[in-house]
Amino acid sequence: MDFLKSAVASAIAKGPAFPYTFGDKVDLDPSVWTLYNGIRREDGSNCSIFAFDITANRSALPLARNALKKLRTMRHPGVIKVLDTVESDSYIYIATERLVPLRWHVKRKSLSPETAKWGLYSVAKTVKFINDDAASIHGNLKVASVYTSESGEWKLGGFEVLSNVKDDEAVIYTYGSLVPDSARYTPPELAKSGWDAIKRCPHSAVDSYEFGVLIYEVFNGSFGGSDQAGQTKNIPPSMHSSYKRLTNANPKARLSVGHFLDQGQRNGSFFDSPLIKLTDGVENLGVKSESEREVFLDDLDQLTDDFPEDFFKMKVLPELLKSVEFGGGGPKAFSVVMKIAAKLSNDDFDSKVTPVVVRLFGNPDRAIRVCLLDSLPLMIDRLSQKVVNDKIFPQIVTGFTDVAPVVREQTLKSVLTLISKLSDRTINGELLRYLAKTANDEQPGIRTNTTICLGKIAKNLGTSTRAKVLIAAFGRSLRDPFVHARNASLMALAVTGEHFSDEDSAIRIIPAISPLLIDKEKLIRDQAIKTMDVYLQKIRKAVASMPDSALPPESTAAGGPRMSTPQPAESSASTATAWAGWAISSFTNKLSAAAGEIQPSSNGSQSPSLSAPTSKPRPAPSSQTASALHRQALKSPPPSAPLSRTSSSGGIGGAESFFPGPEIADDDGDAWGDMDEGNEDDNFFSGGNETPSFSSSATLTKKESSSRTVSGSAAAPYDDGSEPDFAGWLAAQQAQKKSTVVGIKGLSKATPTAKPSTSPTTAKKALPVSKAKVAPAKKIDLKPKSTDDDDGWGDGW
């Protein structure tokens, strides 16, 4: 190889200038030419170079010179395109477009039936032109004379004996037998009578026979001789009849290539195919009328994957892209573009398709936009992240607010395709803002698809805002009047449970799902149960690892705890007994620990405070034991005993009548109401060293407030770190009451009972009786609710 290159270089140096660089040698069938790959020095483009060494093969010089002459003068799309030629005393060089011998494809059997017919159609048109328009005979038709260009088109060469029938001294008559391997392809009449027999037969007879041999070689690989002529092995059935007439032994009965071409173009015949129609009409696609373009594009849609990739890449694709962008080809043309682009390499896609796609996304035509969004899955892998994030997405977001619902919906669906190519900043910023708008869209289907979209892209959202966004969006969708929107939200919650904390699941999600357990639609009820089970299992798993109690361990200091901790009941039947025993034992323990007597106040009523401990000796303890007090407390009081507290509306029964206590003051009702309204446990039992404070509309006089003091012997106030101190709370309540504490019969020494002081202020007041208000009938609003959630994420949610 190096020797050949050096020989060629030395020959060029001695001869005329040839602005092409020789490359690798290409294997060929037996030929007078040597084929090289070449490069044009001016622009670096690819080319092929046919080289003939005169000194080494002088006997074939007439054939080489005839081929050079005919290639220069024969102009046809099916003929090899010549770029430059040079001839000297020692060599002939012909530079052409880059070519690949058809023999390579035939040997590899890489030609599909449709591609083979398309190539034969192209060669048949070229031979018809030579026979009819140029009144010439090719005389060397075979696979070795056909090449494929970079666009995949079949180009005819082998012009060594191409001759005009009007030339009596044509080279075909004299040198036809010198063509390499001519004996195998020579028609029967020439093999029998010599090449002069051409003059006695129709001039197209030789090319008809050899074209039939070419058909056989294309479908079978090789031709062994005249015995195989006319055999139909592997040849398409629709071509059998016409093919046999091409290879008829009688030259006068043979079908000309022109007639063979006409028969193949009839409706339903072997050359009537979308691929062949495409090649005929693609070059003037831009000047076709709208109806012609529609027909042409319909034929393109019928194409399967069985087409020549190179031809579509080099010829069809550029024409279609121009038609889509400038010629009104529309969505149908772009769908064909995507079909062809699937066969392109990444480099070819970036250079030929990507720039056009970016420009098309800026096109205001809605039909083009919808077509682009539909085709986005086919090309997203070919588009770089920078192109999608910086150039395409800013154009796509205009579709979120388009007035056409179909554009909004297709834009929303495209998010799933685009999400992998968007930056985190774009996803958690601009994209979520637009999804918040589609979540409130007037079209229920778009609202539903937004919920589905959020569920599928949950893993792509930022961890700092993911739970807040999803809970706000899904919570709103759970209240949507559209049944499928609610169902979509339930299903989305079921598959995104891993993204929510245990606290959010228990406090926010489960309560939001609960109303749907009794939804009017069975579809929603069933899905709500499934979703609820998902979160209940999540909560069960979380609490399994939690400690049994968060309270500190019981203190072993003197005195022990004020109350015993209830133990779990063995059965449901013993639950009530366990609760009652806990309450009574706590009460009696408190009584047994109390000391001193209730002293009357100076104004005739009893003091609201317990006597403080003094240095005087305590009185002897009562002979009654704690158990006796317990039994006495369980007995029903006699009817004559003043056990119940009275109010303007009658006695208050239950535990208060069973355990007598202080009379209800005029401001007690207001204080309970305030606690109910606050609905806070911290208001019920105040921590620290302060006494519980309840708001009331009634005000205290200075004298009353000054008399409300708790002695140092009072029980310690409630501490948040321990169990509730009911006794301490009762003592604090007594210190705040304006009424006199009535002695409890049977638990202390009898003392004269003083009537409570009745002032004008207290005599007129009674416990307020709350009146139930009838709520107005609730109206069902079918529009999506626009109430603001407390999440603080976007007004749109």
PDB file of C-alpha atoms in Angstrom, residues 66-76 79 82 129 134 159 162:
ATOM      1  CA  ASN A  66     -13.900   6.362 -23.403  1.00  0.00           C
ATOM      2  CA  ALA A  67     -15.074   6.253 -19.794  1.00  0.00           C
ATOM      3  CA  LEU A  68     -13.383   9.610 -19.110  1.00  0.00           C
ATOM      4  CA  LYS A  69     -15.046  11.179 -22.120  1.00  0.00           C
ATOM      5  CA  LYS A  70     -18.543   9.855 -21.404  1.00  0.00           C
ATOM      6  CA  LEU A  71     -18.444  10.792 -17.706  1.00  0.00           C
ATOM      7  CA  ARG A  72     -17.546  14.353 -18.625  1.00  0.00           C
ATOM      8  CA  THR A  73     -20.432  14.697 -21.081  1.00  0.00           C
ATOM      9  CA  MET A  74     -23.178  12.510 -19.549  1.00  0.00           C
ATOM     10  CA  ARG A  75     -25.189  14.581 -17.059  1.00  0.00           C
ATOM     11  CA  HIS A  76     -27.931  12.779 -15.152  1.00  0.00           C
ATOM     12  CA  VAL A  79     -24.793   8.990 -13.147  1.00  0.00           C
ATOM     13  CA  VAL A  82     -17.516  14.048 -11.610  1.00  0.00           C
ATOM     14  CA  PHE A 129     -32.219   7.921 -20.400  1.00  0.00           C
ATOM     15  CA  ALA A 134     -28.967   9.669 -25.492  1.00  0.00           C
ATOM     16  CA  PHE A 159     -18.819   3.688 -19.004  1.00  0.00           C
ATOM     17  CA  LEU A 162     -20.748   3.243 -23.601  1.00  0.00           C
TER      18      LEU A 162
END
